[in-house]
Short mmCIF file of C-alpha atoms and ligand atoms in Angstrom, two decimals:
data_model
loop_
_atom_site.label_atom_id
_atom_site.label_comp_id
_atom_site.label_asym_id
_atom_site.label_seq_id
_atom_site.Cartn_x
_atom_site.Cartn_y
_atom_site.Cartn_z
CA UNK A 844 0.00 0.00 0.00
CA UNK A 845 2.62 2.56 1.03
CA UNK A 846 5.35 4.07 -1.10
CA UNK A 847 8.80 4.24 0.48
CA UNK A 848 11.57 6.78 0.05
CA UNK A 849 15.05 7.17 1.48
CA UNK A 850 17.19 10.18 2.33
CA UNK A 851 20.25 10.48 0.09
CA UNK A 852 23.04 13.01 -0.33
CA UNK A 853 24.97 13.98 -3.44
CA UNK A 854 27.79 15.65 -1.51
CA UNK A 855 30.09 14.30 1.24
CA UNK A 856 28.56 14.23 4.73
CA UNK A 857 29.85 13.43 8.20
CA UNK A 858 29.02 9.79 8.98
CA UNK A 859 26.75 10.91 11.83
CA UNK A 860 24.55 13.02 9.54
CA UNK A 861 21.13 11.33 9.28
CA UNK A 862 21.24 10.66 5.56
CA UNK A 863 21.66 7.15 4.26
CA UNK A 864 22.95 6.62 0.71
CA UNK A 865 25.69 9.06 -0.31
CA UNK A 866 27.50 9.63 -3.58
CA UNK A 867 26.92 10.49 -7.22
CA UNK A 868 23.31 10.26 -8.37
CA UNK A 869 23.89 7.12 -10.46
CA UNK A 870 25.37 5.29 -7.46
CA UNK A 871 22.56 6.57 -5.23
CA UNK A 872 19.85 5.42 -7.67
CA UNK A 873 21.48 1.99 -8.03
CA UNK A 874 21.67 1.43 -4.27
CA UNK A 875 18.16 2.77 -3.59
CA UNK A 876 16.73 0.42 -6.20
CA UNK A 877 18.73 -2.57 -4.94
CA UNK A 878 17.51 -1.91 -1.39
CA UNK A 879 13.92 -2.00 -2.68
CA UNK A 880 12.70 1.59 -2.29
CA UNK A 881 10.39 3.48 -4.63
CA UNK A 882 11.92 6.94 -4.43
CA UNK A 883 14.93 9.09 -3.62
CA UNK A 884 14.80 11.99 -1.17
CA UNK A 885 17.54 14.45 -2.09
CA UNK A 886 19.33 16.13 0.82
CA UNK A 887 21.06 18.96 -1.06
CA UNK A 888 22.07 22.62 -1.02
CA UNK A 889 22.87 25.12 -3.80
CA UNK A 890 20.44 23.45 -6.21
CA UNK A 891 21.81 25.24 -9.30
CA UNK A 892 24.84 22.95 -9.18
CA UNK A 893 22.73 19.96 -10.24
CA UNK A 894 21.67 19.08 -13.75
CA UNK A 895 17.98 18.10 -13.63
CA UNK A 896 18.31 16.02 -16.80
CA UNK A 897 21.06 13.91 -15.26
CA UNK A 898 19.02 13.47 -12.06
CA UNK A 899 15.93 12.46 -14.02
CA UNK A 900 17.87 10.05 -16.21
CA UNK A 901 19.51 8.33 -13.23
CA UNK A 902 16.18 7.92 -11.44
CA UNK A 903 14.29 6.81 -14.54
CA UNK A 904 16.97 4.19 -15.33
CA UNK A 905 16.13 2.50 -12.04
CA UNK A 906 12.38 3.15 -12.20
CA UNK A 907 12.54 5.56 -9.23
CA UNK A 908 10.89 8.88 -8.43
CA UNK A 909 12.07 11.82 -6.33
CA UNK A 910 9.86 12.04 -3.25
CA UNK A 911 11.34 15.22 -1.74
CA UNK A 912 14.14 17.75 -1.83
CA UNK A 913 15.21 18.47 1.75
CA UNK A 914 16.92 21.76 2.36
CA UNK A 915 18.40 21.65 5.87
CA UNK A 916 21.95 22.28 4.66
CA UNK A 917 20.91 25.75 3.49
CA UNK A 918 20.61 26.54 7.19
CA UNK A 919 23.32 24.37 8.77
CA UNK A 920 26.03 24.97 6.17
CA UNK A 921 24.96 28.09 4.25
CA UNK A 922 23.43 29.99 7.18
CA UNK A 923 20.17 30.92 5.44
CA UNK A 924 17.23 31.50 7.78
CA UNK A 925 13.63 32.55 7.08
CA UNK A 926 13.28 34.58 10.31
CA UNK A 927 16.64 36.39 10.21
CA UNK A 928 16.54 39.90 11.76
CA UNK A 929 17.99 41.31 8.54
CA UNK A 930 15.40 41.61 5.74
CA UNK A 931 18.08 41.07 3.11
CA UNK A 932 19.06 37.76 4.70
CA UNK A 933 15.42 36.66 4.84
CA UNK A 934 15.08 37.51 1.15
CA UNK A 935 18.18 35.42 0.41
CA UNK A 936 16.65 32.44 2.21
CA UNK A 937 13.44 32.79 0.20
CA UNK A 938 15.37 33.16 -3.06
CA UNK A 939 17.39 30.01 -2.35
CA UNK A 940 14.24 28.05 -1.59
CA UNK A 941 12.75 29.29 -4.86
CA UNK A 942 15.76 27.74 -6.61
CA UNK A 943 14.95 24.46 -4.86
CA UNK A 944 11.35 24.82 -6.05
CA UNK A 945 12.63 25.36 -9.62
CA UNK A 946 14.61 22.13 -9.37
CA UNK A 947 11.61 20.41 -7.78
CA UNK A 948 9.47 21.42 -10.76
CA UNK A 949 12.07 19.93 -13.12
CA UNK A 950 12.41 16.60 -11.34
CA UNK A 951 8.80 16.22 -10.16
CA UNK A 952 9.62 16.62 -6.48
CA UNK A 953 8.07 18.47 -3.53
CA UNK A 954 10.36 20.68 -1.42
CA UNK A 955 10.79 20.38 2.36
CA UNK A 956 11.07 23.55 4.43
CA UNK A 957 12.40 22.32 7.75
CA UNK A 958 15.10 23.80 9.94
CA UNK A 959 15.45 26.92 7.76
CA UNK A 960 12.72 28.40 9.96
CA UNK A 961 15.46 28.82 12.58
CA UNK A 962 14.83 29.47 16.25
CA UNK A 963 13.07 32.50 17.71
CA UNK A 964 15.79 34.47 19.54
CA UNK A 965 13.42 36.50 21.75
CA UNK A 966 9.94 35.28 22.67
CA UNK A 967 8.90 38.81 23.68
CA UNK A 968 8.88 39.37 19.92
CA UNK A 969 7.41 35.99 18.98
CA UNK A 970 4.67 37.50 16.80
CA UNK A 971 7.20 39.48 14.79
CA UNK A 972 9.24 36.35 14.01
CA UNK A 973 6.16 34.27 13.25
CA UNK A 974 5.17 37.08 10.89
CA UNK A 975 8.50 36.81 9.08
CA UNK A 976 8.02 33.08 8.81
CA UNK A 977 4.45 33.32 7.53
CA UNK A 978 5.47 35.93 4.98
CA UNK A 979 8.37 33.89 3.60
CA UNK A 980 6.45 30.64 3.61
CA UNK A 981 3.45 32.26 1.94
CA UNK A 982 5.64 33.63 -0.86
CA UNK A 983 7.16 30.20 -1.36
CA UNK A 984 3.77 28.50 -1.53
CA UNK A 985 2.54 30.98 -4.14
CA UNK A 986 5.71 30.59 -6.19
CA UNK A 987 5.57 26.79 -5.92
CA UNK A 988 1.91 26.67 -6.84
CA UNK A 989 2.57 28.26 -10.23
CA UNK A 990 5.10 25.50 -10.85
CA UNK A 991 2.93 22.66 -9.58
CA UNK A 992 5.24 21.96 -6.62
CA UNK A 993 4.13 20.98 -3.11
CA UNK A 994 5.76 22.44 0.01
CA UNK A 995 6.25 20.25 3.09
CA UNK A 996 6.85 21.82 6.51
CA UNK A 997 8.35 19.44 9.04
CA UNK A 998 7.44 19.35 12.71
CA UNK A 999 10.85 19.40 14.41
CA UNK A 1000 11.77 18.82 18.05
CA UNK A 1001 12.79 21.60 20.40
CA UNK A 1002 16.52 20.81 20.45
CA UNK A 1003 16.73 21.80 16.77
CA UNK A 1004 14.10 24.56 16.31
CA UNK A 1005 12.30 26.22 19.21
CA UNK A 1006 8.87 26.59 17.58
CA UNK A 1007 6.53 24.35 15.54
CA UNK A 1008 7.77 21.34 17.50
CA UNK A 1009 4.78 19.05 18.02
CA UNK A 1010 2.61 17.55 15.30
CA UNK A 1011 -0.68 19.27 16.41
CA UNK A 1012 1.00 22.68 16.78
CA UNK A 1013 2.59 22.48 13.34
CA UNK A 1014 -0.56 21.08 11.74
CA UNK A 1015 -2.67 23.97 13.04
CA UNK A 1016 -0.13 26.57 11.95
CA UNK A 1017 -0.20 25.15 8.43
CA UNK A 1018 -4.00 24.90 8.29
CA UNK A 1019 -4.16 28.57 9.27
CA UNK A 1020 -1.89 29.47 6.33
CA UNK A 1021 -4.70 28.34 3.99
CA UNK A 1022 -2.43 27.33 1.11
CA UNK A 1023 -3.57 24.31 -0.85
CA UNK A 1024 -0.05 23.17 -1.82
CA UNK A 1025 1.26 23.34 1.76
CA UNK A 1026 1.43 20.11 3.78
CA UNK A 1027 2.64 18.82 7.11
CA UNK A 1028 5.72 16.64 7.22
CA UNK A 1029 5.77 14.38 10.28
CA UNK A 1030 9.08 13.06 11.65
CA UNK A 1031 8.95 10.16 14.12
CA UNK A 1032 12.31 11.08 15.67
CA UNK A 1033 10.90 14.49 16.64
CA UNK A 1034 7.59 12.92 17.67
CA UNK A 1035 9.50 10.82 20.23
CA UNK A 1036 10.35 14.05 22.08
CA UNK A 1037 7.31 16.24 21.35
CA UNK A 1038 4.20 14.10 21.03
CA UNK A 1039 2.29 11.48 22.94
CA UNK A 1040 -0.49 9.09 21.97
CA UNK A 1041 1.08 8.49 18.58
CA UNK A 1042 -2.02 6.94 16.97
CA UNK A 1043 -4.33 9.87 17.79
CA UNK A 1044 -1.65 12.41 16.97
CA UNK A 1045 -1.05 11.08 13.47
CA UNK A 1046 -4.75 10.42 12.85
CA UNK A 1047 -5.79 13.94 13.88
CA UNK A 1048 -3.27 15.48 11.48
CA UNK A 1049 -4.26 13.29 8.52
CA UNK A 1050 -6.15 16.11 6.77
CA UNK A 1051 -2.92 18.09 6.26
CA UNK A 1052 -0.18 15.43 6.27
CA UNK A 1053 1.78 15.10 3.02
CA UNK A 1054 5.04 13.44 4.00
CA UNK A 1055 6.47 11.29 6.79
CA UNK A 1056 10.03 10.63 7.96
CA UNK A 1057 10.57 7.33 9.75
CA UNK A 1058 13.60 7.54 11.99
CA UNK A 1059 14.13 5.94 15.38
CA UNK A 1060 14.75 7.90 18.58
CA UNK A 1061 18.50 7.27 18.28
CA UNK A 1062 18.38 8.31 14.59
CA UNK A 1063 18.96 4.71 13.55
CA UNK A 1064 16.81 2.91 10.99
CA UNK A 1065 13.23 2.15 12.10
CA UNK A 1066 13.55 -0.72 14.56
CA UNK A 1067 17.04 0.27 15.78
CA UNK A 1068 15.76 2.17 18.82
CA UNK A 1069 12.80 2.66 21.10
CA UNK A 1070 10.10 4.32 18.96
CA UNK A 1071 6.86 2.34 18.78
CA UNK A 1072 6.21 2.59 15.04
CA UNK A 1073 3.15 0.35 15.03
CA UNK A 1074 0.53 2.92 16.15
CA UNK A 1075 2.02 5.42 13.72
CA UNK A 1076 1.84 2.93 10.86
CA UNK A 1077 -1.66 1.96 11.92
CA UNK A 1078 -2.84 5.58 11.90
CA UNK A 1079 -1.38 6.10 8.42
CA UNK A 1080 -3.08 2.89 7.29
CA UNK A 1081 -6.47 3.70 8.85
CA UNK A 1082 -6.54 7.21 7.37
CA UNK A 1083 -5.60 6.02 3.87
CA UNK A 1084 -2.34 7.98 3.79
CA UNK A 1085 -1.10 7.97 0.20
CA UNK A 1086 2.12 10.01 0.48
CA UNK A 1087 5.62 8.66 0.92
CA UNK A 1088 7.14 7.21 4.05
CA UNK A 1089 10.83 8.08 3.90
CA UNK A 1090 13.70 6.90 6.10
CA UNK A 1091 16.06 9.56 7.45
CA UNK A 1092 18.71 7.82 9.53
CA UNK A 1093 22.39 7.58 10.33
CA UNK A 1094 23.89 4.95 8.00
CA UNK A 1095 24.79 2.25 10.53
CA UNK A 1096 25.99 -0.45 10.31
CA UNK A 1097 26.54 0.39 6.63
CA UNK A 1098 24.61 2.59 4.20
CA UNK A 1099 23.10 -0.36 2.37
CA UNK A 1100 22.37 -2.48 5.44
CA UNK A 1101 20.69 0.51 7.11
CA UNK A 1102 18.55 1.06 4.02
CA UNK A 1103 17.62 -2.61 3.81
CA UNK A 1104 16.81 -3.19 7.48
CA UNK A 1105 14.73 0.00 7.69
CA UNK A 1106 12.64 -0.99 4.69
CA UNK A 1107 12.24 -4.60 5.87
CA UNK A 1108 11.02 -3.32 9.24
CA UNK A 1109 8.55 -0.83 7.74
CA UNK A 1110 7.13 -3.34 5.28
CA UNK A 1111 6.75 -5.95 8.02
CA UNK A 1112 4.79 -3.43 10.11
CA UNK A 1113 2.65 -2.51 7.12
CA UNK A 1114 1.81 -6.18 6.70
CA UNK A 1115 0.93 -6.52 10.39
CA UNK A 1116 -1.38 -3.49 10.51
CA UNK A 1117 -3.10 -4.50 7.28
CA UNK A 1118 -3.80 -8.01 8.62
CA UNK A 1119 -5.04 -6.65 11.94
CA UNK A 1120 -7.35 -4.22 10.13
CA UNK A 1121 -9.09 -6.96 8.19
CA UNK A 1122 -12.17 -8.63 9.72
CA UNK A 1123 -11.20 -12.09 10.94
CA UNK A 1124 -13.91 -13.95 9.04
CA UNK A 1125 -13.56 -11.84 5.86
MN1 MN B 522 13.13 14.61 9.43
#
């Protein structure tokens, strides 16, 4: 029933970075296909450096799609932030994300806006910073809509960003934006810190959920840590979720083994929840 993606990087990363397959796009596509996934999530920065034709060719050769472009390195490595105090810096962050949207349009991929929202430096001025964020995000949604691209905003735990942490908080913020190409991106690693009652949490956000990261509490592949993925999988199943489930994990014990074990675990859970959902005598 579900489609599965996997986080991949086209530039060198520290081993501890939660991204699984690394290397040139042809190598990435080969490994992703061999591990059994349906799609590649691209963890990239400076999108102009990539040739969309080459990306499309590599994916098509393996029968894969691109399920998302994730943009966290624009914050962590390039320092671009959507709520920067300096208007010029905010404009730069928006412009860079528009370049990701351009690439997304060319390779048929949504774009994730995650940690580029930064952290609010002074909660006495919370409304001002939320205003910056709404303004930038709104511009991006309008730009992306013209190009037929979806925007995913990830709920991220407090140790990374200090607002839009829990699933219900982020879901409501996005509903209030009233943009029809803007969707919630759930991350199970962040849920482990921010949310409780996983089944209800995921079910209640189903109206706005477009993308899901599966990652264990220790950032290992699903099944490597303590997250109870079954109620999350069950909620996605019961609500007829039709987006991608993508793994975003540190590549232990090896890139390929991490990819394989994560997918085996997720597919096994999908099988379990689908059997449990069927009437016994049916
Ligand atoms: Mn994530």
